[in-house]
Amino acid sequence: MAVVGVSRWAVLPVSVWEQDEAYLAAAAVGIDLAESRPHPPFFPLWVGIGAVLHSAGCEPVRGLQLASAVLGSLIVVPLTMLWTAALGRRLAVAAALLALAVPGVWLLAARALSGGPATALLVLALALWTRPSAGPALLAAGSAAAGAALLVRPQLAAAAVAAALVVLGQVGRRRWAAVLVPGALLVTTGFAVFVASAGGPAEVATVVARHAAGHFGALGAAGHGLASSGLAKVLVHPAALGLWLGLAAIGAATVLRAEGSRRVGLAVLAALAGQAAVVFTLSNPAHPRYAAPLVILSAGLVVAGLRRVAGERASLAVVALAIGWSAVLVLPAACELRARP
C-alpha cells in the first residue's frame, strides 16, 4: 500500500485540470445549483467530504485531491480481497497493482473528481458481498459501501444494482434485507439531506431537467468507436485494448468455470455490464475518466486470462513488465501535472 500511496502522490496536480473539478471544489465551499455548484447528479457525499476538509482548513481543490489520492491508495486492499478466491494471493495482489498502474487510471488517481473514490467504495462492496463466508454483517457492510459509492458518484448506480441483483440470487431470501436495506437507507438519506440544503425539490428538478437536456442533446455528436474510446485512451493504444479485452474474455470463462471463483466472477461481470451500459449509452464514451472503473474492475479477469495462457510465474513477470512500461509513460506526464497549472 505504501508503494501505491507514493505512486498517487507522484501524480498529485498543482492545480485544477478539468472544469468539473472546479465545480465540485466550489460546491464544497457553498452549494449554488444555478452556478453548477455542484452539477447534476450532485455527488452529495463527495461534496460533503470536500466541505468537511475545507472546514478543517484545507484548500477546497487540494482537499478533494488528497481525499481522492487516499482512497485511490486504499483500494488496493479490497481489490486484493476481491480476487484472492479466484487467483490466489500473489496473483490477486498483481491484479490490484496492474489495475492501479494502467496509465489512464494512474494519471487520474489524485484528481478532485469522484470516479476513483467511488470505484474504491464499489470494489469494497463487491469484496464484502462475495466473501465465501459472508454473513449478514458483511453483506450489510457491503451494502453500506455500495450506498456510499453512489453518494460519491451516482453514475455507478447501474453497476452497483446489477452486482446486488447477482448477490441476491446467491445469498438466499433471508439475507436480502442485509444486501438491500443499508445501502438504500444511506442513499435515500444522503440525497434527502442534499435536496434540503440545495433549495428543495423544485429547484433540484429544474436544474436536473436543464442539465439533462444539454447532456443528452450533445450525445449524438459523441464518437462511439471502440478504437477512439476513453477505454482505449486509458490503456494508451487500441492494440492494448484489444489484448486487454481478449485476456479478460479468457479470464471470465476460466473464473466462471471454477466453483470457488464463480461467485466473484458473476458479481464482477454484472458490475462491468452495468457500468459499460452507462459509459457507452448514457455518457460520452470518448472521455477516459468514464472508462477507468471498467479497467479497475476487469483487471482481475485479465490476470486470470494471462494465467490460463501463460501460467502463474510468467503472468507475474508480464504484470511486472506492464507496470514498468506504464511508469515510463506516466512519470513524465506526472511532472507536468505537478508543475503546470
XYZ file of C-alpha atoms in Angstrom:
341
model
C 0.000 0.000 0.000
C 2.906 2.346 0.675
C 4.134 1.913 -2.914
C 0.649 2.682 -4.227
C 0.481 5.739 -1.967
C 3.784 7.068 -3.338
C 2.548 6.496 -6.890
C -0.569 8.576 -6.125
C 1.493 11.357 -4.559
C 3.583 11.406 -7.754
C 0.551 12.439 -9.846
C -0.903 14.962 -7.377
C -1.612 18.005 -9.585
C -0.591 21.505 -8.661
C -3.894 22.914 -9.892
C -7.268 22.197 -11.477
C -7.059 20.383 -14.817
C -10.743 19.909 -15.615
C -13.810 22.097 -15.175
C -15.766 19.508 -13.167
C -13.025 19.586 -10.532
C -13.628 23.302 -10.097
C -17.394 22.810 -9.826
C -17.003 20.142 -7.140
C -14.440 22.131 -5.157
C -16.604 25.274 -5.342
C -19.597 23.246 -4.096
C -17.538 22.214 -1.071
C -17.340 25.927 -0.175
C -21.035 26.560 -0.785
C -23.873 24.979 -2.734
C -25.346 27.045 -5.566
C -27.136 24.928 -8.152
C -27.634 27.845 -10.535
C -23.820 28.072 -10.796
C -23.340 24.280 -11.145
C -22.032 24.023 -7.582
C -22.376 21.068 -7.887
C -23.714 19.984 -11.278
C -26.118 17.003 -11.585
C -26.144 14.296 -10.371
C -24.722 16.333 -7.481
C -22.258 13.843 -5.850
C -23.526 14.634 -2.321
C -21.053 12.600 -0.278
C -18.066 13.758 -2.328
C -19.110 17.386 -1.913
C -19.692 16.687 1.783
C -16.187 15.263 2.184
C -14.813 18.365 0.496
C -16.851 20.593 2.823
C -15.554 18.807 5.919
C -11.948 19.118 4.751
C -12.493 22.770 3.845
C -13.921 23.490 7.298
C -10.774 21.876 8.732
C -8.661 24.443 6.882
C -7.864 22.567 3.670
C -7.991 24.462 0.383
C -11.058 23.066 -1.481
C -9.358 21.639 -4.574
C -6.428 20.276 -2.597
C -8.763 18.651 -0.087
C -10.595 16.691 -2.765
C -7.330 15.787 -4.486
C -5.930 14.395 -1.239
C -9.130 12.505 -0.477
C -9.019 11.019 -3.967
C -5.374 10.024 -3.553
C -6.010 8.378 -0.171
C -8.992 6.355 -1.381
C -7.065 5.584 -4.561
C -4.332 4.055 -2.404
C -6.619 2.148 -0.047
C -8.410 0.449 -2.963
C -5.515 -1.994 -3.238
C -6.873 -3.782 -0.128
C -10.419 -4.551 -1.352
C -9.104 -5.306 -4.853
C -6.818 -7.947 -3.359
C -9.658 -9.283 -1.196
C -11.948 -9.451 -4.217
C -9.615 -11.514 -6.403
C -7.909 -13.796 -3.858
C -10.533 -16.552 -4.123
C -10.234 -16.603 -7.912
C -6.499 -16.059 -8.363
C -4.719 -16.856 -5.121
C -2.944 -14.270 -3.002
C 0.039 -13.485 -5.247
C -1.905 -13.039 -8.451
C -4.628 -11.093 -6.625
C -2.010 -8.582 -5.489
C -0.645 -8.497 -9.041
C -4.140 -7.836 -10.406
C -4.666 -4.991 -7.935
C -1.347 -3.376 -8.810
C -1.962 -3.790 -12.535
C -5.383 -2.134 -12.244
C -3.903 0.871 -10.468
C -0.851 1.151 -12.739
C -2.715 1.360 -16.068
C -1.640 4.786 -17.395
C -5.073 6.415 -17.593
C -6.084 5.133 -14.159
C -2.804 6.225 -12.592
C -2.860 9.748 -14.046
C -6.426 10.304 -12.779
C -5.773 8.900 -9.316
C -5.221 12.171 -7.438
C -7.689 14.462 -9.146
C -10.549 16.294 -7.415
C -13.009 14.091 -9.306
C -15.394 11.490 -7.913
C -14.683 8.496 -10.149
C -11.699 6.986 -8.338
C -13.087 7.267 -4.791
C -16.482 5.921 -5.865
C -14.842 2.969 -7.616
C -12.867 2.194 -4.453
C -16.115 2.019 -2.477
C -17.808 -0.128 -5.137
C -14.883 -2.562 -5.143
C -15.133 -2.728 -1.337
C -18.826 -3.604 -1.678
C -18.048 -6.367 -4.178
C -15.257 -7.735 -1.989
C -17.529 -7.918 1.068
C -20.527 -9.316 -0.812
C -18.521 -12.119 -2.429
C -16.592 -13.341 0.606
C -17.079 -17.131 0.823
C -18.274 -16.909 4.435
C -20.183 -13.618 4.117
C -22.901 -13.449 6.773
C -25.462 -10.715 7.436
C -22.877 -8.347 8.937
C -20.526 -8.493 5.934
C -23.422 -8.284 3.483
C -24.760 -5.213 5.284
C -21.304 -3.624 5.309
C -21.070 -4.266 1.559
C -24.467 -2.673 1.091
C -23.352 0.411 3.016
C -20.187 0.628 0.904
C -22.270 0.423 -2.280
C -24.568 3.149 -0.977
C -21.585 5.355 -0.182
C -20.233 4.747 -3.695
C -23.483 6.031 -5.187
C -23.449 9.105 -2.975
C -19.920 9.860 -4.158
C -20.733 9.166 -7.824
C -24.351 8.277 -8.693
C -23.292 7.213 -12.208
C -22.150 3.902 -10.666
C -25.767 3.012 -9.824
C -26.197 0.557 -12.711
C -23.004 -1.285 -11.752
C -23.950 -1.474 -8.061
C -27.544 -2.543 -8.716
C -26.520 -5.200 -11.244
C -23.988 -6.667 -8.811
C -26.509 -6.537 -5.951
C -29.051 -8.482 -8.023
C -26.479 -11.211 -8.645
C -25.628 -11.331 -4.949
C -29.324 -11.580 -4.048
C -29.535 -14.706 -6.173
C -26.653 -16.248 -4.229
C -27.385 -15.461 -0.579
C -30.972 -16.647 -0.085
C -34.093 -14.659 0.740
C -33.402 -14.437 4.464
C -30.380 -12.265 3.754
C -31.893 -9.993 1.116
C -32.514 -7.249 3.659
C -28.822 -7.191 4.590
C -27.887 -6.622 0.930
C -30.565 -4.026 0.169
C -31.583 -2.042 3.241
C -28.364 -0.354 4.498
C -27.406 0.948 1.061
C -30.929 2.066 0.201
C -31.276 3.920 3.511
C -27.899 5.585 3.082
C -28.632 6.763 -0.467
C -32.136 7.977 0.419
C -30.936 9.859 3.479
C -27.939 11.354 1.703
C -29.945 12.703 -1.198
C -32.717 13.943 1.094
C -30.197 15.973 3.079
C -28.658 17.321 -0.109
C -32.009 18.318 -1.651
C -32.987 20.137 1.536
C -29.679 22.019 1.646
C -29.807 22.853 -2.080
C -33.125 24.705 -2.019
C -35.737 21.976 -2.172
C -37.128 19.504 -4.731
C -38.413 22.126 -7.195
C -35.019 23.800 -7.537
C -33.257 20.453 -7.910
C -35.766 19.231 -10.532
C -35.321 22.402 -12.595
C -31.549 22.052 -12.628
C -31.718 18.330 -13.461
C -34.053 18.973 -16.406
C -31.807 21.719 -17.780
C -28.669 19.641 -17.378
C -30.262 16.540 -18.921
C -31.373 18.495 -21.991
C -27.841 19.732 -22.609
C -26.156 16.430 -21.794
C -28.330 14.109 -23.849
C -28.653 16.643 -26.631
C -24.896 16.522 -27.144
C -24.548 12.709 -27.137
C -25.430 12.424 -30.812
C -22.194 14.170 -31.732
C -20.077 11.960 -29.474
C -17.796 9.378 -31.048
C -18.723 5.780 -30.234
C -15.909 3.852 -31.915
C -14.078 1.457 -29.614
C -10.654 2.318 -31.033
C -11.162 6.013 -30.231
C -12.963 5.427 -26.941
C -11.878 6.521 -23.498
C -11.221 2.852 -22.779
C -8.556 2.760 -25.489
C -7.123 6.072 -24.239
C -6.874 4.814 -20.653
C -4.892 1.847 -21.972
C -2.907 4.209 -24.281
C -3.444 2.365 -27.602
C -6.234 0.381 -29.343
C -3.897 -2.615 -29.606
C -3.522 -2.665 -25.823
C -7.309 -2.507 -25.548
C -7.656 -5.496 -27.889
C -5.177 -7.510 -25.812
C -6.902 -6.445 -22.567
C -10.356 -7.475 -23.835
C -9.082 -10.779 -25.202
C -7.391 -11.767 -21.950
C -10.428 -10.601 -19.938
C -12.711 -12.834 -22.029
C -10.458 -15.847 -21.448
C -10.237 -14.990 -17.764
C -14.002 -14.597 -17.408
C -14.590 -18.046 -18.884
C -11.955 -19.511 -16.563
C -13.300 -17.813 -13.427
C -16.898 -18.797 -14.153
C -15.973 -22.456 -14.652
C -14.298 -22.809 -11.239
C -16.664 -23.427 -8.341
C -14.625 -21.384 -5.868
C -14.478 -18.273 -8.039
C -17.870 -18.285 -9.802
C -19.465 -16.025 -7.204
C -16.802 -13.359 -7.679
C -16.900 -13.689 -11.449
C -20.661 -13.260 -11.707
C -20.727 -10.192 -9.453
C -17.823 -8.514 -11.255
C -19.252 -9.245 -14.707
C -22.621 -7.833 -13.643
C -20.961 -4.661 -12.387
C -18.946 -4.391 -15.603
C -22.057 -4.834 -17.747
C -23.930 -2.154 -15.809
C -21.074 0.322 -15.993
C -20.360 -0.371 -19.652
C -24.003 0.340 -20.454
C -23.754 3.711 -18.713
C -20.457 4.631 -20.384
C -21.423 3.656 -23.918
C -25.100 4.675 -23.972
C -25.656 7.440 -21.407
C -22.251 9.170 -21.482
C -19.696 10.381 -23.978
C -17.554 7.225 -24.245
C -14.587 9.192 -25.560
C -13.809 10.561 -22.069
C -11.053 8.448 -20.456
C -12.147 9.016 -16.869
C -15.524 7.415 -17.537
C -13.736 4.233 -18.611
C -11.319 3.996 -15.657
C -13.758 1.980 -13.462
C -14.113 -0.580 -16.269
C -10.357 -1.124 -16.287
C -10.133 -1.377 -12.496
C -12.986 -3.883 -12.295
C -11.710 -6.059 -15.157
C -8.017 -6.296 -14.223
C -8.550 -9.489 -12.234
C -10.165 -11.124 -15.257
C -7.177 -10.055 -17.378
C -4.747 -11.673 -14.946
C -6.907 -14.815 -14.833
C -6.737 -14.965 -18.626
C -2.997 -14.396 -18.575
C -2.556 -17.248 -16.095
C -4.638 -19.507 -18.305
C -2.477 -18.701 -21.323
C 0.992 -18.488 -19.761
C 0.931 -19.894 -16.223
C 1.373 -18.139 -12.896
C 5.105 -17.391 -12.962
C 5.012 -15.914 -16.449
C 1.893 -13.935 -15.529
C 3.684 -12.272 -12.630
C 6.576 -11.369 -14.931
C 4.251 -9.917 -17.581
C 2.389 -7.849 -14.970
C 5.702 -6.519 -13.639
C 6.772 -5.554 -17.174
C 3.421 -3.869 -17.825
C 3.725 -1.827 -14.638
C 7.265 -0.788 -15.585
C 6.113 0.223 -19.082
C 3.306 2.255 -17.551
C 5.723 4.052 -15.234
C 7.859 5.054 -18.231
C 4.769 6.641 -19.810
C 3.217 8.158 -16.685
C 6.101 9.735 -14.798
C 6.983 12.393 -17.441
C 3.303 13.371 -17.599
C 3.214 13.405 -13.784
C 5.963 16.010 -13.758
C 3.772 18.263 -15.893
C 0.768 17.720 -13.608
C 2.857 18.681 -10.601
C 4.410 21.744 -12.215
C 1.971 23.410 -14.619
C -1.370 24.994 -13.601
